[in-house]
Amino acid sequence: MTGNGELQKDEGRLSNGQEEDPLLIHVPATGSTVIEEDFLYDSTKDSALLAQDKEENGDGDGGVILSLEPELLHIWEILCILSTAFSYGCILTTLFLITLPVECQRIESEHASIAKSVALGAFVAIAGVTQLVSPLVGKISDSFKPPPPHDIGQRLPFLVLGSVMTVFGLLGQMFASYRSFWVRYSVAFFAHMIGLNIMYAMMLAMIPDQVPSSQTGIANGILAALLVTGSLFGFGLFHGFLRENIQDMYALYTCIVIVSSIATGIYGHDRDVEIALIRTQPLLPPTTTTAKSSTRQQQNGQGTPQQQHPISRRRKFMKLARKVTKKVVATPAVILRSMLITPVQELSWYAIYQSYTIDMEKHSDFFWVTVSRLFYYCGMSVQTFFMYFLHDIILLKKDPEGAVATLSIIGQIAGACTCVPVGIASDKLFAGKRKPFVHFACFVLAATTFSAIFARTMHGMVLIMIFLGGANGIYLTMDTSLAVDTLPKEFDGESGSAQLLGIWGVAAFLGSALGPMIGGPVLYYVGRQHSDESETTTANDDTNTDSDTATDTTGYSLAGYAVVLSLASFYFLLSSSALRFIRR
């Protein structure tokens, strides 16, 4: 080893003549430490980084561990790592707009005492409660240490667990629906939603873990595109290939979850394992390299003759049987215990409370990003009333449901066209800052939503949805990028990214719930009041109005919709204003 503090490899040998593990690299310090070679993109030119790390952390007896920017990823790798977003978008959109409404209609036909709206509301409530699992599982995964000697990574074990729960939940829903066992269906739906939220939370955590900061924009553009295309894929198959068969939808969901989980596992496993090793083993003893090399030699049958002993065939067979049993039974049990039982036993009530809070001193920027997301979803929830708006204001009396579906597809296509280009542009323009794009998106969203007050034709609504969808794609891409940019820095001994992203995800649910909770009563009070006045006037002028016409005029007035749409525009402006408190 040279004395200038440079990292080097000398043909697989240490300075004292001992054999060095070919997968490890020695770091000179007052002691001895090892580093994973894959994280050193140029091991001969990192003396400056080593000196900087020494200056920040001091000269310890065991040396230091360097934390460098991950290498750039190919677009295909990013696509596969984030493929869970495709299944998430496909399932959630079609589940709540197609599958569950149809199932709730069956429930009402079989049990007259249960209204379909009440049943659907119950399923939405269950889905909302399951979102609360994301911050807690995220906190557990942040501090998860794989049991030795199993190099299984930090995020993927939980993603696989979520995938298994999702698949079993979907299969349970399919069979329970076929036999009309609705209580079992609800239990299976609960398990399905728990698993899906775990999958999505772990996938989001893999963005700051594995994607370089210089590719954050394009990665989140791909994420938004996958969410939108997954939704379009589900709608297209349901109306085209599956011929509107609900039972086949569960099979479609299951296949998509399995394929996306496999793709994420294949392309994300190696990096997840390497990151887990760095986080859980920040310092290694001076004899690590020699001891590890000696252990590998013994496992490979090398070493001195005194270390090797002849083993009979029977003993070999028994040893193999024990090994297989350990892999098939004991190993999964040990891993599951380390993932679920041990962390829960170690969690205190205060730690659970902390899982759902954000430290304003450490993560104030992330807090304001979360607040911005909350207001954004409050504004977007105005689309809940679009079907009524088409019926009452656009006067689309025939099939307003189909018109809403058409407008949704148009908006999603527009969003898919903007999210990836904006993600690429955000990495290269404004010195990598995302806020200008968010301000622009929120302004367009506010202006477009407010302009809907003056729409009177379906063509006008189509134009509004094009602008609304395009701005929506921009915001979703930049929102995720901002969240990733404001996360705590990695490789500091313990990551909190998954727990914080879990809270960030809950903000979306709260916004989607608070918007209709506020807008619904406002629309009823303002719109119904004016509607009653107009109906009274009409009745005085013409007492012979037939029942069909009376039915058509029943609804909410323009005044009610004007207040709701103005309120949604105000939410978008608040979403933009919240970002002014970000210090970065």
Tab-separated table of C-alpha atoms in Angstrom, residues 144-299:
chain	number	residue	atom	x	y	z
A	144	PHE	CA	-34.146	-3.721	8.815
A	145	LYS	CA	-30.996	-5.829	9.098
A	146	PRO	CA	-31.097	-9.095	7.137
A	147	PRO	CA	-30.242	-12.086	9.358
A	148	PRO	CA	-26.763	-13.405	8.533
A	149	PRO	CA	-25.726	-15.016	6.294
A	150	HIS	CA	-28.738	-14.152	4.109
A	151	ASP	CA	-27.999	-11.265	1.733
A	152	ILE	CA	-31.616	-10.501	0.830
A	153	GLY	CA	-31.503	-6.721	0.758
A	154	GLN	CA	-33.409	-4.073	2.663
A	155	ARG	CA	-36.498	-3.236	0.587
A	156	LEU	CA	-37.099	-6.280	-1.624
A	157	PRO	CA	-38.021	-8.677	1.227
A	158	PHE	CA	-40.929	-6.406	2.129
A	159	LEU	CA	-41.872	-5.922	-1.526
A	160	VAL	CA	-42.010	-9.703	-1.964
A	161	LEU	CA	-44.094	-10.003	1.211
A	162	GLY	CA	-46.491	-7.380	-0.125
A	163	SER	CA	-46.692	-9.184	-3.468
A	164	VAL	CA	-47.587	-12.474	-1.782
A	165	MET	CA	-50.286	-10.793	0.318
A	166	THR	CA	-51.673	-9.054	-2.770
A	167	VAL	CA	-51.822	-12.256	-4.825
A	168	PHE	CA	-53.493	-14.260	-2.057
A	169	GLY	CA	-55.924	-11.402	-1.418
A	170	LEU	CA	-56.866	-11.189	-5.103
A	171	LEU	CA	-57.370	-14.934	-5.353
A	172	GLY	CA	-59.513	-14.797	-2.220
A	173	GLN	CA	-61.613	-12.008	-3.735
A	174	MET	CA	-62.067	-13.962	-6.960
A	175	PHE	CA	-63.327	-17.140	-5.278
A	176	ALA	CA	-65.401	-15.268	-2.676
A	177	SER	CA	-67.037	-13.203	-5.416
A	178	TYR	CA	-67.856	-16.327	-7.411
A	179	ARG	CA	-69.598	-17.901	-4.387
A	180	SER	CA	-71.034	-14.585	-3.107
A	181	PHE	CA	-69.248	-14.882	0.247
A	182	TRP	CA	-69.081	-11.150	0.877
A	183	VAL	CA	-67.621	-11.252	4.385
A	184	ARG	CA	-64.734	-13.372	3.124
A	185	TYR	CA	-64.507	-11.045	0.150
A	186	SER	CA	-64.037	-8.083	2.496
A	187	VAL	CA	-61.292	-9.880	4.446
A	188	ALA	CA	-59.501	-10.781	1.214
A	189	PHE	CA	-59.874	-7.181	0.007
A	190	PHE	CA	-58.276	-5.953	3.241
A	191	ALA	CA	-55.275	-8.279	2.741
A	192	HIS	CA	-55.049	-7.252	-0.908
A	193	MET	CA	-54.940	-3.543	-0.027
A	194	ILE	CA	-52.359	-4.087	2.732
A	195	GLY	CA	-50.087	-5.949	0.335
A	196	LEU	CA	-50.517	-3.429	-2.480
A	197	ASN	CA	-49.642	-0.501	-0.208
A	198	ILE	CA	-46.546	-2.310	1.069
A	199	MET	CA	-45.445	-3.013	-2.511
A	200	TYR	CA	-45.875	0.593	-3.580
A	201	ALA	CA	-44.170	2.004	-0.480
A	202	MET	CA	-41.113	-0.202	-1.001
A	203	MET	CA	-40.932	0.668	-4.688
A	204	LEU	CA	-40.979	4.387	-3.855
A	205	ALA	CA	-38.187	3.855	-1.322
A	206	MET	CA	-36.063	2.232	-4.030
A	207	ILE	CA	-35.987	5.496	-6.016
A	208	PRO	CA	-33.703	7.385	-3.590
A	209	ASP	CA	-31.901	4.127	-2.808
A	210	GLN	CA	-30.930	3.106	-6.331
A	211	VAL	CA	-31.521	5.981	-8.755
A	212	PRO	CA	-28.781	8.654	-8.980
A	213	SER	CA	-29.896	12.206	-8.216
A	214	SER	CA	-29.046	13.216	-11.786
A	215	GLN	CA	-31.717	10.775	-13.017
A	216	THR	CA	-34.400	11.539	-10.424
A	217	GLY	CA	-36.495	13.585	-12.841
A	218	ILE	CA	-36.612	11.012	-15.615
A	219	ALA	CA	-37.206	8.213	-13.085
A	220	ASN	CA	-40.233	9.988	-11.666
A	221	GLY	CA	-41.428	10.784	-15.173
A	222	ILE	CA	-41.314	7.067	-15.909
A	223	LEU	CA	-43.129	6.421	-12.611
A	224	ALA	CA	-45.971	8.770	-13.550
A	225	ALA	CA	-46.137	7.297	-17.058
A	226	LEU	CA	-46.374	3.775	-15.645
A	227	LEU	CA	-49.234	4.794	-13.350
A	228	VAL	CA	-51.158	6.314	-16.252
A	229	THR	CA	-50.452	3.559	-18.789
A	230	GLY	CA	-51.351	0.929	-16.195
A	231	SER	CA	-54.717	2.593	-15.760
A	232	LEU	CA	-55.289	2.788	-19.526
A	233	PHE	CA	-54.193	-0.839	-19.892
A	234	GLY	CA	-56.774	-1.971	-17.340
A	235	PHE	CA	-59.598	0.006	-18.946
A	236	GLY	CA	-58.649	-1.211	-22.419
A	237	LEU	CA	-58.543	-4.886	-21.491
A	238	PHE	CA	-61.792	-4.703	-19.544
A	239	HIS	CA	-63.786	-3.142	-22.372
A	240	GLY	CA	-62.001	-4.918	-25.220
A	241	PHE	CA	-60.321	-8.231	-24.512
A	242	LEU	CA	-62.068	-9.337	-21.290
A	243	ARG	CA	-65.546	-8.370	-22.543
A	244	GLU	CA	-66.429	-6.717	-19.212
A	245	ASN	CA	-66.089	-9.968	-17.230
A	246	ILE	CA	-65.404	-9.055	-13.600
A	247	GLN	CA	-64.012	-12.484	-12.670
A	248	ASP	CA	-61.343	-12.144	-15.343
A	249	MET	CA	-60.271	-8.816	-13.851
A	250	TYR	CA	-59.018	-10.563	-10.709
A	251	ALA	CA	-56.928	-12.914	-12.853
A	252	LEU	CA	-55.558	-9.898	-14.741
A	253	TYR	CA	-54.620	-8.161	-11.481
A	254	THR	CA	-52.861	-11.296	-10.224
A	255	CYS	CA	-50.797	-11.759	-13.387
A	256	ILE	CA	-49.731	-8.105	-13.465
A	257	VAL	CA	-48.631	-8.170	-9.805
A	258	ILE	CA	-46.561	-11.327	-10.340
A	259	VAL	CA	-44.861	-10.042	-13.506
A	260	SER	CA	-44.078	-6.595	-12.084
A	261	SER	CA	-42.707	-8.059	-8.838
A	262	ILE	CA	-40.418	-10.401	-10.773
A	263	ALA	CA	-39.158	-7.511	-12.930
A	264	THR	CA	-38.460	-5.352	-9.876
A	265	GLY	CA	-36.705	-8.230	-8.121
A	266	ILE	CA	-34.485	-9.110	-11.075
A	267	TYR	CA	-33.241	-5.581	-11.716
A	268	GLY	CA	-33.262	-4.240	-8.162
A	269	HIS	CA	-31.939	-7.153	-6.100
A	270	ASP	CA	-28.177	-6.698	-6.480
A	271	ARG	CA	-28.202	-2.997	-5.638
A	272	ASP	CA	-30.591	-3.548	-2.755
A	273	VAL	CA	-28.246	-6.162	-1.281
A	274	GLU	CA	-25.210	-3.896	-1.676
A	275	ILE	CA	-26.975	-0.953	-0.065
A	276	ALA	CA	-28.156	-3.125	2.836
A	277	LEU	CA	-24.579	-4.319	3.419
A	278	ILE	CA	-23.276	-0.764	3.520
A	279	ARG	CA	-26.001	0.486	5.865
A	280	THR	CA	-26.005	-2.429	8.270
A	281	GLN	CA	-22.213	-2.930	8.361
A	282	PRO	CA	-20.720	0.567	8.392
A	283	LEU	CA	-17.437	-0.534	9.995
A	284	LEU	CA	-15.660	-3.878	9.816
A	285	PRO	CA	-12.831	-5.155	12.050
A	286	PRO	CA	-9.238	-5.119	10.745
A	287	THR	CA	-9.182	-8.886	10.257
A	288	THR	CA	-12.358	-8.999	8.169
A	289	THR	CA	-10.693	-9.556	4.833
A	290	THR	CA	-8.418	-12.345	6.011
A	291	ALA	CA	-11.102	-14.068	8.066
A	292	LYS	CA	-13.683	-13.845	5.317
A	293	SER	CA	-11.226	-15.164	2.743
A	294	SER	CA	-10.273	-18.033	5.034
A	295	THR	CA	-13.944	-18.861	5.580
A	296	ARG	CA	-14.600	-18.943	1.858
A	297	GLN	CA	-11.606	-21.202	1.318
A	298	GLN	CA	-12.953	-23.631	3.880
A	299	GLN	CA	-16.413	-23.538	2.301
